[in-house]
XYZ file of C-alpha atoms in Angstrom:
558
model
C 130.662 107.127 81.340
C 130.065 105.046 84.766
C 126.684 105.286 84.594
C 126.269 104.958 80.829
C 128.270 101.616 80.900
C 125.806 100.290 83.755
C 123.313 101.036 81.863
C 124.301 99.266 78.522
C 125.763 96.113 81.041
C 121.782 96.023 82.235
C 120.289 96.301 78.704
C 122.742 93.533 77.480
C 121.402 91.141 79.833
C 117.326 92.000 79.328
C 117.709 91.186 75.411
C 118.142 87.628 75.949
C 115.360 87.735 77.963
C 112.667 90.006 75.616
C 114.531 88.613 72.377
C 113.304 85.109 72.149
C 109.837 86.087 72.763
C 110.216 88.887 69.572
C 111.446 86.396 67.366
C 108.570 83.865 68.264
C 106.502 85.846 68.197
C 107.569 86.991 64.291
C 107.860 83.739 63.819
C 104.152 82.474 64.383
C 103.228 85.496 62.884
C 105.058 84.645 59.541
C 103.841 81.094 59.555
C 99.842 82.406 60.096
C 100.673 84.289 57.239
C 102.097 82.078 54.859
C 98.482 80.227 55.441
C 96.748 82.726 54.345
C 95.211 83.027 58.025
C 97.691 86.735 59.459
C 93.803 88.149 59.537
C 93.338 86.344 62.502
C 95.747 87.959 64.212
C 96.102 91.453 62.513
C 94.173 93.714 61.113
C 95.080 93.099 58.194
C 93.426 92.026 54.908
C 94.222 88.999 52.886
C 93.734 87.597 49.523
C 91.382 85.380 50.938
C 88.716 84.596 53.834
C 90.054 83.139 56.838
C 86.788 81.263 57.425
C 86.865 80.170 53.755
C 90.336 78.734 54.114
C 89.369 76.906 57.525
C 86.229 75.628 56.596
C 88.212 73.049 54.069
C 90.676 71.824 56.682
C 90.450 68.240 57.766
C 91.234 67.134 61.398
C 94.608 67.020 61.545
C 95.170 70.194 59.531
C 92.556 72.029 61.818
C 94.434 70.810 64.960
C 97.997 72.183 63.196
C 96.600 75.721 62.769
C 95.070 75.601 66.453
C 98.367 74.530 67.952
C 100.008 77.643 65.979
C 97.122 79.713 67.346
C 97.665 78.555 70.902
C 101.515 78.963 70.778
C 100.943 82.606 69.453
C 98.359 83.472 72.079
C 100.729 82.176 74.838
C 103.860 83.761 73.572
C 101.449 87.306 73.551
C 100.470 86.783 77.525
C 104.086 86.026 78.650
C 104.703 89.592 76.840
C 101.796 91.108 78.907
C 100.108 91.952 75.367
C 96.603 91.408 74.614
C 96.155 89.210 71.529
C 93.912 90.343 68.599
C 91.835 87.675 69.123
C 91.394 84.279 71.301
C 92.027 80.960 69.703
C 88.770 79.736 71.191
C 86.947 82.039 69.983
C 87.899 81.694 66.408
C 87.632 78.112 66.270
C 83.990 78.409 67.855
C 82.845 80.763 64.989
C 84.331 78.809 62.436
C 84.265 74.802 63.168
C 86.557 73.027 59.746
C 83.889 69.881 61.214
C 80.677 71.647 61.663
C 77.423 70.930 60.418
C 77.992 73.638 57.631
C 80.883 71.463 55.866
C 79.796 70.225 52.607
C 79.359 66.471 52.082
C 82.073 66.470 49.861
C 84.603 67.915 52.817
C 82.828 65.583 54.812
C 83.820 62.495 52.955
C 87.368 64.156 52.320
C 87.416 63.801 56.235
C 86.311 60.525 56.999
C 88.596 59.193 54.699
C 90.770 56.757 55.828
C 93.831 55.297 54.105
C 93.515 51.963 55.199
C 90.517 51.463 53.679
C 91.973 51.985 50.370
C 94.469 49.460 50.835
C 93.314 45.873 51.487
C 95.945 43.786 50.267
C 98.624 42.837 52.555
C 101.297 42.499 49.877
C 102.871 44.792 47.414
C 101.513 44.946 43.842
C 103.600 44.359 41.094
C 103.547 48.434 40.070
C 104.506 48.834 44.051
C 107.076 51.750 42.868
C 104.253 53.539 41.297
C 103.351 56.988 42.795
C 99.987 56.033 43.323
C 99.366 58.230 46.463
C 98.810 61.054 44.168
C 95.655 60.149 43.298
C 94.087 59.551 46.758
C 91.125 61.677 47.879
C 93.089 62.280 51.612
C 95.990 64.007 52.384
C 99.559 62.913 53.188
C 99.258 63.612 56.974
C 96.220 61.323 57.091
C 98.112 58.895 56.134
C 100.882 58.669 58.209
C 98.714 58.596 61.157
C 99.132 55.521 62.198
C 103.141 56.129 62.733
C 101.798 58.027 66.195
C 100.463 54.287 66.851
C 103.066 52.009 65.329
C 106.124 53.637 63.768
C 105.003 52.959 60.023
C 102.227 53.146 57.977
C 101.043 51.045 54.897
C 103.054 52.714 52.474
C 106.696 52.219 54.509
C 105.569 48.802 54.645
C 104.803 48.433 51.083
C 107.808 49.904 49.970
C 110.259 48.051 52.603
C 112.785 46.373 51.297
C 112.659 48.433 47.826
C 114.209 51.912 49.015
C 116.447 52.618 45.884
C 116.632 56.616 45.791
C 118.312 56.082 42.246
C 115.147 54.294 40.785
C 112.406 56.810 40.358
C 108.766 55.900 41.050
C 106.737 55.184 38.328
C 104.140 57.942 37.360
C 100.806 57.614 37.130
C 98.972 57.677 33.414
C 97.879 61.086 32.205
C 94.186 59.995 31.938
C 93.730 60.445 36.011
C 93.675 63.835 35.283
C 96.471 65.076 37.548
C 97.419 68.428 37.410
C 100.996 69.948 37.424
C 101.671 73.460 39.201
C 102.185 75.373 35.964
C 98.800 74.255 34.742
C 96.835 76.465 37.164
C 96.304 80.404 37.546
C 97.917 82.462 39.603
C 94.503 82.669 42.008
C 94.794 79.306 41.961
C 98.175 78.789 43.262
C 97.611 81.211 45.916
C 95.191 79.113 47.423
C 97.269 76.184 46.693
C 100.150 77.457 48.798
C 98.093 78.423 52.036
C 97.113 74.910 52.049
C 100.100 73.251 50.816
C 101.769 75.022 53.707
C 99.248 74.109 56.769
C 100.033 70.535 55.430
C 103.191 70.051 55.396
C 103.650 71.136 58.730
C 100.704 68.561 59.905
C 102.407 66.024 57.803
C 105.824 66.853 59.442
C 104.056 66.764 63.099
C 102.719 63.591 62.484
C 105.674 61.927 61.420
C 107.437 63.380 64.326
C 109.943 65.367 62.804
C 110.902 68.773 64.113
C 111.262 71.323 61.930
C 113.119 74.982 62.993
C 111.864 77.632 61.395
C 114.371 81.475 60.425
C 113.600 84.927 59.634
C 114.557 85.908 56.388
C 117.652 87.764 56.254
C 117.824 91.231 54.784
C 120.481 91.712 52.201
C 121.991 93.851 50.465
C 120.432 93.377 46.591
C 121.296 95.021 43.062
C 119.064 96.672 40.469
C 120.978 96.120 37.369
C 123.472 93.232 36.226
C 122.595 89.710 36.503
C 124.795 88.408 39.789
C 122.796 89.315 43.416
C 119.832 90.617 41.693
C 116.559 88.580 43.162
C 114.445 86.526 40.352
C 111.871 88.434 39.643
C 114.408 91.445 38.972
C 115.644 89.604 35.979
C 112.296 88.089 34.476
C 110.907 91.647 34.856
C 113.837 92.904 32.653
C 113.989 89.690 30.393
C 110.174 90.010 29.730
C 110.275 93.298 28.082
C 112.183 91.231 25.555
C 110.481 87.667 25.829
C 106.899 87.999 27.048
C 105.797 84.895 29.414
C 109.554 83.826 29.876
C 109.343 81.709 33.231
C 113.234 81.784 33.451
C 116.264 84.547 33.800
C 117.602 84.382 30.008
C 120.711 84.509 31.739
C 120.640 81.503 33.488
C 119.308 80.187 30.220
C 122.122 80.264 28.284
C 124.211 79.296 30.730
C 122.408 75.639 30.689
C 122.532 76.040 26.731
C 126.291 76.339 26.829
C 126.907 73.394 29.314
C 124.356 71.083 27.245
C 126.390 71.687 24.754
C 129.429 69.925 26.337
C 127.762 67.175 27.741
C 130.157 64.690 27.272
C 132.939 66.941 28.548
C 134.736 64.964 31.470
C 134.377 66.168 34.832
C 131.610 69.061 33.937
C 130.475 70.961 36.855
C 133.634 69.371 38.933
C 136.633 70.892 37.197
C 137.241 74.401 38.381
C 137.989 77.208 35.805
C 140.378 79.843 36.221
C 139.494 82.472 39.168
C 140.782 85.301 37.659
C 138.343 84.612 34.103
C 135.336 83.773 35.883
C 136.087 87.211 38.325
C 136.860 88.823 34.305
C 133.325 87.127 32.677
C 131.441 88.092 36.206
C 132.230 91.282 35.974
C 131.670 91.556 31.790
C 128.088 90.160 32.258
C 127.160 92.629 34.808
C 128.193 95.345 32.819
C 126.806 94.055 29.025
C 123.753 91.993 30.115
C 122.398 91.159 26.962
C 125.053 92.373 24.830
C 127.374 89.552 26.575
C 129.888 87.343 24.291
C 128.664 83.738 24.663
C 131.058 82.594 22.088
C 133.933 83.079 24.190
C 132.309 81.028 27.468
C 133.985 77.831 27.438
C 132.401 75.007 29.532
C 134.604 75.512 32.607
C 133.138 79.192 32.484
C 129.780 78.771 32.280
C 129.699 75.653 35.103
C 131.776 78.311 37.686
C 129.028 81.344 36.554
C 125.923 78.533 37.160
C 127.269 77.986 40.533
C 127.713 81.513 41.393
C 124.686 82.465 39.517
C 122.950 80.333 42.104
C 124.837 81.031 45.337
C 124.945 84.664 45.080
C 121.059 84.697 44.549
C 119.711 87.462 47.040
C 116.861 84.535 48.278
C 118.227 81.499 47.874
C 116.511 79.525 45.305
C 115.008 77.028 48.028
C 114.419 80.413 49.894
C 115.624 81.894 53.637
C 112.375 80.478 55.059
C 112.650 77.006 54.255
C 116.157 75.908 53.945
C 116.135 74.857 57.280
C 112.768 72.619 56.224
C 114.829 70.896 53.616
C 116.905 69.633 56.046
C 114.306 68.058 58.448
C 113.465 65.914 55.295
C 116.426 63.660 56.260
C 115.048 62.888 59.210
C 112.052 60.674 57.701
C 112.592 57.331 57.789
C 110.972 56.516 54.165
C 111.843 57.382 50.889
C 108.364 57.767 49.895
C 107.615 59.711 52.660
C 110.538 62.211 51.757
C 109.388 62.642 48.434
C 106.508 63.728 49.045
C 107.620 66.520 51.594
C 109.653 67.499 49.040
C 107.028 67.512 46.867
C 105.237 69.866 49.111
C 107.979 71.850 49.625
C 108.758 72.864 46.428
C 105.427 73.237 45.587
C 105.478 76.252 48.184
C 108.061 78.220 46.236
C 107.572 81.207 44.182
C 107.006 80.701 40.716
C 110.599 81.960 39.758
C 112.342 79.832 41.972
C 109.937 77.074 41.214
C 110.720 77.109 37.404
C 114.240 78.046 37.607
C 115.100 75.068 39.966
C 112.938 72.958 37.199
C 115.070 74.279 34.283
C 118.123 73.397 36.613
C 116.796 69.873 37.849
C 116.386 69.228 34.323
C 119.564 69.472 33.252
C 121.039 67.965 36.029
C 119.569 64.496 34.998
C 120.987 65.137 31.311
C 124.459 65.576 33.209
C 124.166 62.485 35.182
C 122.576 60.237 31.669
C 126.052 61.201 29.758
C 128.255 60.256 32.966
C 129.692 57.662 30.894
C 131.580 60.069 29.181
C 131.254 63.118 31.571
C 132.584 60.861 34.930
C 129.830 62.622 36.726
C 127.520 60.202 38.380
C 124.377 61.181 40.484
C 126.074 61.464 43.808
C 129.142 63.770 42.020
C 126.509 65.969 40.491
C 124.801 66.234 43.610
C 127.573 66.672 45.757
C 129.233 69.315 43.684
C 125.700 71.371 43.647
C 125.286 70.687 47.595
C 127.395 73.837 48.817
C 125.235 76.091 46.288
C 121.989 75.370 47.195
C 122.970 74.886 50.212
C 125.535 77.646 51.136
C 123.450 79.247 53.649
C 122.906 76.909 56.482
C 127.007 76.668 56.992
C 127.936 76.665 60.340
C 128.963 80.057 62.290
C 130.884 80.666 65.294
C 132.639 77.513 65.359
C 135.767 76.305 65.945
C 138.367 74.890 63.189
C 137.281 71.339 62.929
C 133.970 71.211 64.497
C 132.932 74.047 61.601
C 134.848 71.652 58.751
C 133.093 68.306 60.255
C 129.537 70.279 60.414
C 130.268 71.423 56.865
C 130.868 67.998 55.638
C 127.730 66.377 57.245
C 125.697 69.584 55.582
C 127.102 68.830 52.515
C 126.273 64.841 52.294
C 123.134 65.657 53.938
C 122.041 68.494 50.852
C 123.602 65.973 47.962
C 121.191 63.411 49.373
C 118.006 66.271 49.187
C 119.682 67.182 45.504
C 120.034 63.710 44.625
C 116.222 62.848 45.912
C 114.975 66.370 44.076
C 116.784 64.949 40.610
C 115.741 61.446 40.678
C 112.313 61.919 41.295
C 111.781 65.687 39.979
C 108.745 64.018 37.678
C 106.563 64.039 40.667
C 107.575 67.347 42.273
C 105.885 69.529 40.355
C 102.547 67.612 40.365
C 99.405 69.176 42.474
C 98.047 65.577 44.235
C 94.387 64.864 44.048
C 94.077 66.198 47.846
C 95.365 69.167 47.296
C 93.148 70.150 44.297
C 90.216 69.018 45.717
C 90.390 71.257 48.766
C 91.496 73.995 46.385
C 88.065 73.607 44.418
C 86.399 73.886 48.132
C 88.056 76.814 48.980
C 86.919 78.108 45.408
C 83.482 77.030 45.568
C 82.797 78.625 49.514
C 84.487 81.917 48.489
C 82.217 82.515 45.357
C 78.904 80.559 46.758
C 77.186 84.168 46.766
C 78.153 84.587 42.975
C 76.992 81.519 41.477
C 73.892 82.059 43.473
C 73.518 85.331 41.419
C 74.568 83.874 38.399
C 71.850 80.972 38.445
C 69.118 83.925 38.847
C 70.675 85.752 35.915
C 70.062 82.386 34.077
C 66.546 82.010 35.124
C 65.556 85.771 34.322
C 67.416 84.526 30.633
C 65.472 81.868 30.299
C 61.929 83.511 30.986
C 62.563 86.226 28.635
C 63.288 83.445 26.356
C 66.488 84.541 25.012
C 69.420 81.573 23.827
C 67.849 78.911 24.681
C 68.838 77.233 22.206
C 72.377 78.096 22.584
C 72.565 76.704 26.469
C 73.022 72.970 25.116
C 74.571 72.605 28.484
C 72.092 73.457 30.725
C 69.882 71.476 29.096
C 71.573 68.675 28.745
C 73.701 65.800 30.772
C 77.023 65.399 29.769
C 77.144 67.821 27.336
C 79.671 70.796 27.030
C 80.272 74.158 24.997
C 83.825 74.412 23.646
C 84.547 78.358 22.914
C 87.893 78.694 20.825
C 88.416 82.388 20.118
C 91.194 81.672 17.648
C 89.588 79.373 15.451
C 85.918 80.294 14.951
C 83.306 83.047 16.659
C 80.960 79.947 17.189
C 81.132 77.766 20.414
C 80.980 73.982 19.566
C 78.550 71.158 21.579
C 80.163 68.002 22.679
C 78.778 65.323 24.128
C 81.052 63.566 26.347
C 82.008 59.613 26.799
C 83.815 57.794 29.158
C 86.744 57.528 26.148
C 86.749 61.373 25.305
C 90.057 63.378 26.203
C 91.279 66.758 25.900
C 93.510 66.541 22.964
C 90.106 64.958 20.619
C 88.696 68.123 21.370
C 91.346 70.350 20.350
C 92.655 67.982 17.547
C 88.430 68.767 16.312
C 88.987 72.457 16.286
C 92.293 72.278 14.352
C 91.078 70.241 11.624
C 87.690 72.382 10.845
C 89.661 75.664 10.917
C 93.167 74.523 9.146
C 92.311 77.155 6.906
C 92.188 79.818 9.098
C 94.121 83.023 9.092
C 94.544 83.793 12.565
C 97.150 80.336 12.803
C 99.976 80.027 11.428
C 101.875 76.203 10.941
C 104.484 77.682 13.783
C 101.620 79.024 16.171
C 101.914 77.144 19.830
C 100.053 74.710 20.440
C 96.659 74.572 21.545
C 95.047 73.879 25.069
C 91.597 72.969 26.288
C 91.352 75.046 29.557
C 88.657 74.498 32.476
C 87.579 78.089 33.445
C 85.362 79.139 36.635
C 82.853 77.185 38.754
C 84.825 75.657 41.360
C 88.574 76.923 39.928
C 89.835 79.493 38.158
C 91.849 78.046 35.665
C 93.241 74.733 34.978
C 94.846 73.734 31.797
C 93.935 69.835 30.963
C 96.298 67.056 30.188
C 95.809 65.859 26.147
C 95.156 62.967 27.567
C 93.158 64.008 30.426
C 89.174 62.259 30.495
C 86.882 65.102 30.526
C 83.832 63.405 31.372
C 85.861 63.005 34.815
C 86.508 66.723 35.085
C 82.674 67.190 34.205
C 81.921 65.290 37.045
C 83.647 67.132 39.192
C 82.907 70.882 37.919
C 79.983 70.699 36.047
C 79.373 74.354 35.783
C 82.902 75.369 34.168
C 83.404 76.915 30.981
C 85.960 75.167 28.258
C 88.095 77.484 26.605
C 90.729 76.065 23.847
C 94.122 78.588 23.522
C-alpha cells in the first residue's frame, strides 16, 4: 500500500506537467481542423485540398494559419514527438502569395480599405452595413488598429454607437447572399474560411480569445429534452421533409406568439411541479403531445429548458468562450461583424434554430408595450440559457454569485447585439464569397479543362450548335426550368435584368401547366457550377452582375 501510494503521489504531480501540453496540443489540432487544413498534420483525408484552401488566403489570414502551425510544431518538440510535417516546409510548397495566385486573388490582396474610403466625414447612410459589400476581408480592415487604435469605420461610426438602432441593410440588387442560399459543398468551404478569419480578425484587433474541448455528455435517443439537433430533425423529417427546425421547438414559439401581449412573457415563472409534469409528458408522447393544455407560462419554462438542456449548446462547446471575447471590442460595428462570423460557423441546426428563436425574440420585444418586456429584459432573461455553460466552478459563495452576475450582463449584451442586428448575421459578405468561388474554381480547374475539350470535340462533330446560344454569344444565358417546360429559354441580359423577371417569364408562359399547382412554392432562379456549386439568387438580385462574375454557370429555376 506504501509503495502504491508513492507511486500515485508521483503520478499526481507529472499530470500537471504532461497535461497542458495534451490539451494544446488537441487544441491546435481541433482548430487545424475546423479549417479544413488537419491534413497537414495527420494523415488524414479531408473534404478538401489543403493547398486549394491556402492558395486563397490573403496575408493576414496566411500569417494566422502559420502562427497555428508554428505553435503546434513547438508544442510537438517540447513532447519529444516528431511532427507530421514542418511548417516551413508546407508554406514553401504552397505560397497563398506566389506567382501561381490568380489575378483575381491578387487584387483581393492588394486591397486596401483606405482606398475605398476617401471622405473624411460620415455619409448621411453612415449606419448602413456597407462593409458587406467590400472586396477585402474584415481583418484587413482593422489593420490599422495595430498602428493607431481605430480604423476608418470606428471613426465613422463614433459618436453613433446605439446597439438598439440596427444598421441599415444594403439593397437586394448587390447581390448578397444569405447562408441558407448556398449548398451544403458550399458552406463547407465557407466555414474553413470563415473560421481562419475570424481568428485573424480577432488577432488583429487584439483580443484574446480561449479556446475548450468539447465536453462529452451524456445524450438521449428518444424524447425531445437532451437529445442533440440533428436527433430531432432526423425524426421530424420522416414527417416534414426539408424541415430546418425541431417541430418541437416549433410549436413552442407558436404557442408563445400567440400570447404576445401577455405581461411579463418569458419573465414570469410557471409552476415547477407542471413544467417537471409537461417535461416528462413530452418525452414520453412526442408528437402525440396535448398543446391545448400548454398555457403561456408552460411553454416559456419548456423554451428555456428546451434550450439549456441541449446536449451542444446551441452557440456550441467550442465557441462559447468566443462569444465572450466579443465584449472585449471596442466598436459596435466591429462586434457585429464577429458575431456575424461566428454564427456563420455554426451547424446548420443550430444556425436555423437560433434564427427561428432570434426571430421571435424581436416580436417579444415590438409588443413590450403590453408584454413589459423590453430588449434588455428579454435578453437578460435568455442570458443564463444560452449561456448556462460558462458559469463559474470551484468558487466560493460570493465570488461565484458576482462572476455569475457579470456573465449574465455580459451574455444579455451578446443576446441583445444578436437580436438587434440578426438581419445581417446570416448574410455571407462579398469577401467571403469571393474566396469561396476561388477555392471552387482551383479545386475543379482540371474539370473545366476537360469539359472545354468535350465542348470542342461537340462542336467539330457539329452537334447543338445551335442550342449553345451561350457560348456563342456575350451576355447571353440558358434558363433550364424542369417544372415548367422540357425546353431551355435564351436571355439576353441588361444592366436592369433581375432574378425574379426571369422567373416571373417562366410562370406566365406555363400558367397552364399541370405539374404547378396555385399552392406550389415558389420559384427560384439558381446559379449552378463553374466557380460554385449552388447559389440561390435574390428576386431582386442583377444577373448581368453574377454573369460577370461566373460566366460559365448554369441557371436552373425550382
Amino acid at each position: 500500500w506504501t509503495v502504491k501510494r508513492a507511486w500515485l503521489d508521483v503520478r499526481s504531480l507529472s499530470l500537471p506537467l504532461i497535461c497542458p501540453y495534451l490539451a494544446e496540443v488537441e487544441l491546435e489540432e481541433a482548430w487545424l481542423a475546423e479549417a479544413g487544413l488537419s491534413s497537414l498534420v495527420t494523415e488524414e483525408d479531408t473534404p478538401l485540398s489543403a493547398e486549394v484552401l491556402l492558395s486563397t488566403l490573403t496575408r493576414q489570414q496566411a500569417a494566422t494559419v502559420r502562427k497555428r502551425l508554428d505553435k503546434y510544431t513547438e508544442t510537438l518538440k517540447s513532447r519529444n514527438r516528431q511532427p507530421v510535417k514542418d511548417v516551413r516546409d508546407i508554406f514553401t510548397e504552397i505560397d497563398p502569395l506566389g506567382e501561381d495566385a490568380s489575378p483575381s486573388q491578387h487584387t483581393l490582396l492588394e486591397t486596401h480599405p483606405r482606398s475605398s474610403h476617401t471622405p473624411t466625414t460620415p455619409a448621411d447612410d453612415s449606419r448602413q452595413a456597407d462593409w458587406l459589400l467590400r472586396e477585402y476581408p474584415y481583418s484587413e480592415g482593422v489593420a490599422e488598429h495595430k498602428q493607431r487604435g481605430t480604423c476608418w469605420d470606428c471613426l465613422r461610426f463614433h459618436g453613433d454607437n446605439s446597439d438598439d438602432h440596427p444598421f441599415g441593410l444594403v439593397s437586394p440588387a448587390q447581390g448578397l447572399t444569405w447562408a441558407d442560399d448556398l449548398s451544403s459543398h458550399d458552406l463547407t468551404s465557407l466555414g474553413f474560411i470563415c473560421h481562419i478569419e475570424l481568428s485573424t480578425f480577432l488577432q488583429t484587433l487584439g483580443v484574446q480569445t480561449k479556446r475548450t474541448r468539447s465536453r462529452r455528455l451524456r445524450t438521449r435517443d428518444s424524447g425531445v429534452f437532451n437529445v442533440p439537433l440533428n436527433s430531432l430533425l432526423e425524426n421530424d423529417r420522416k414527417k416534414f421533409p426539408g424541415i430546418k427546425v425541431p417541430v418541437f421547438f416549433q410549436k413552442l414559439l407558436w404557442v408563445l406568439e400567440s400570447s404576445l401581449q401577455t405581461e411579463g412573457i418569458l419573465r414570469v415563472p410557471g409552476s415547477a411541479a407542471r413544467l417537471k409534469f409537461l417535461r416528462r409528458e413530452a418525452d414520453r408522447r412526442c408528437g402525440g403531445f396535448d398543446w391545448s393544455t400548454v398555457r403561456p407560462a408552460d411553454a416559456a419554462g419548456l423554451l428555456k429548458l428546451f434550450i439549456r438542456e441541449l446536449p451542444t449548446p446551441l452557440l456550441t462547446h467550442t465557441h462559447l468562450p468566443t462569444y465572450r471575447s466579443v465584449l472585449g471590442i471596442p466598436s459596435v460595428v466591429h462586434q457585429v461583424q464577429a458575431l456575424q462570423l461566428l454564427i456563420l460557423l455554426l451547424p446548420e441546426a443550430h444556425r436555423e434554430t437560433l434564427r427561428a428563436l432570434l426571430v421571435f425574440l424581436r416580436k417579444v420585444v415590438s409588443h413590450q408595450d403590453q408584454n413589459r418586456m423590453s430588449l434588455w429584459n428579454v435578453s437578460m432573461v435568455m442570458s443564463p440559457n444560452l449561456f448556462s455553460c460558462l458559469r463559474p466552478k470551484n468558487k466560493s459563495s460570493a465570488a461565484k454569485q458576482q462572476q455569475e452576475m457579470e456573465e449574465a450582463v455580459g451574455g444579455a449584451y451578446l443576446i441583445r447585439l444578436m437580436i438587434t442586428h440578426q438581419d445581417l448575421l446570416w448574410t455571407v459578405p462579398n469577401f467571403l464569397l469571393s474566396q469561396v468561388r476561388h477555392m471552387n474554381q482551383a479545386s475543379s480547374q482540371k474539370e473545366l479543362v476537360l469539359s472545354k475539350t468535350r465542348r470542342l470535340l461537340r462542336k467539330k462533330n457539329g452537334k447543338n450548335d445551335m442550342n449553345r446560344i451561350t457560348d456563342l454569344c456575350e451576355g447571353v444565358i440558358r434558363v433550364h426550368a424542369p417544372l415548367h417546360t422540357k425546353v431551355s429559354m435564351a436571355i439576353q441580359l441588361d444592366g436592369q435584368m433581375r432574378a425574379k423577371d426571369v422567373t416571373c417569364r417562366f410562370e406566365c408562359d406555363n400558367r397552364c401547366s399541370p405539374l404547378l399547382s396555385l399552392d406550389s412554392p415558389c420559384q427560384h432562379l439558381y446559379e449552378v457550377g463553374g466557380n460554385i456549386t449552388e447559389r440561390r439568387l435574390h428576386p431582386d438580385c442583377v444577373l448581368l452582375e453574377v454573369y460577370r462574375v461566373n460566366p460559365h454557370c448554369d441557371w436552373l429555376i425550382k
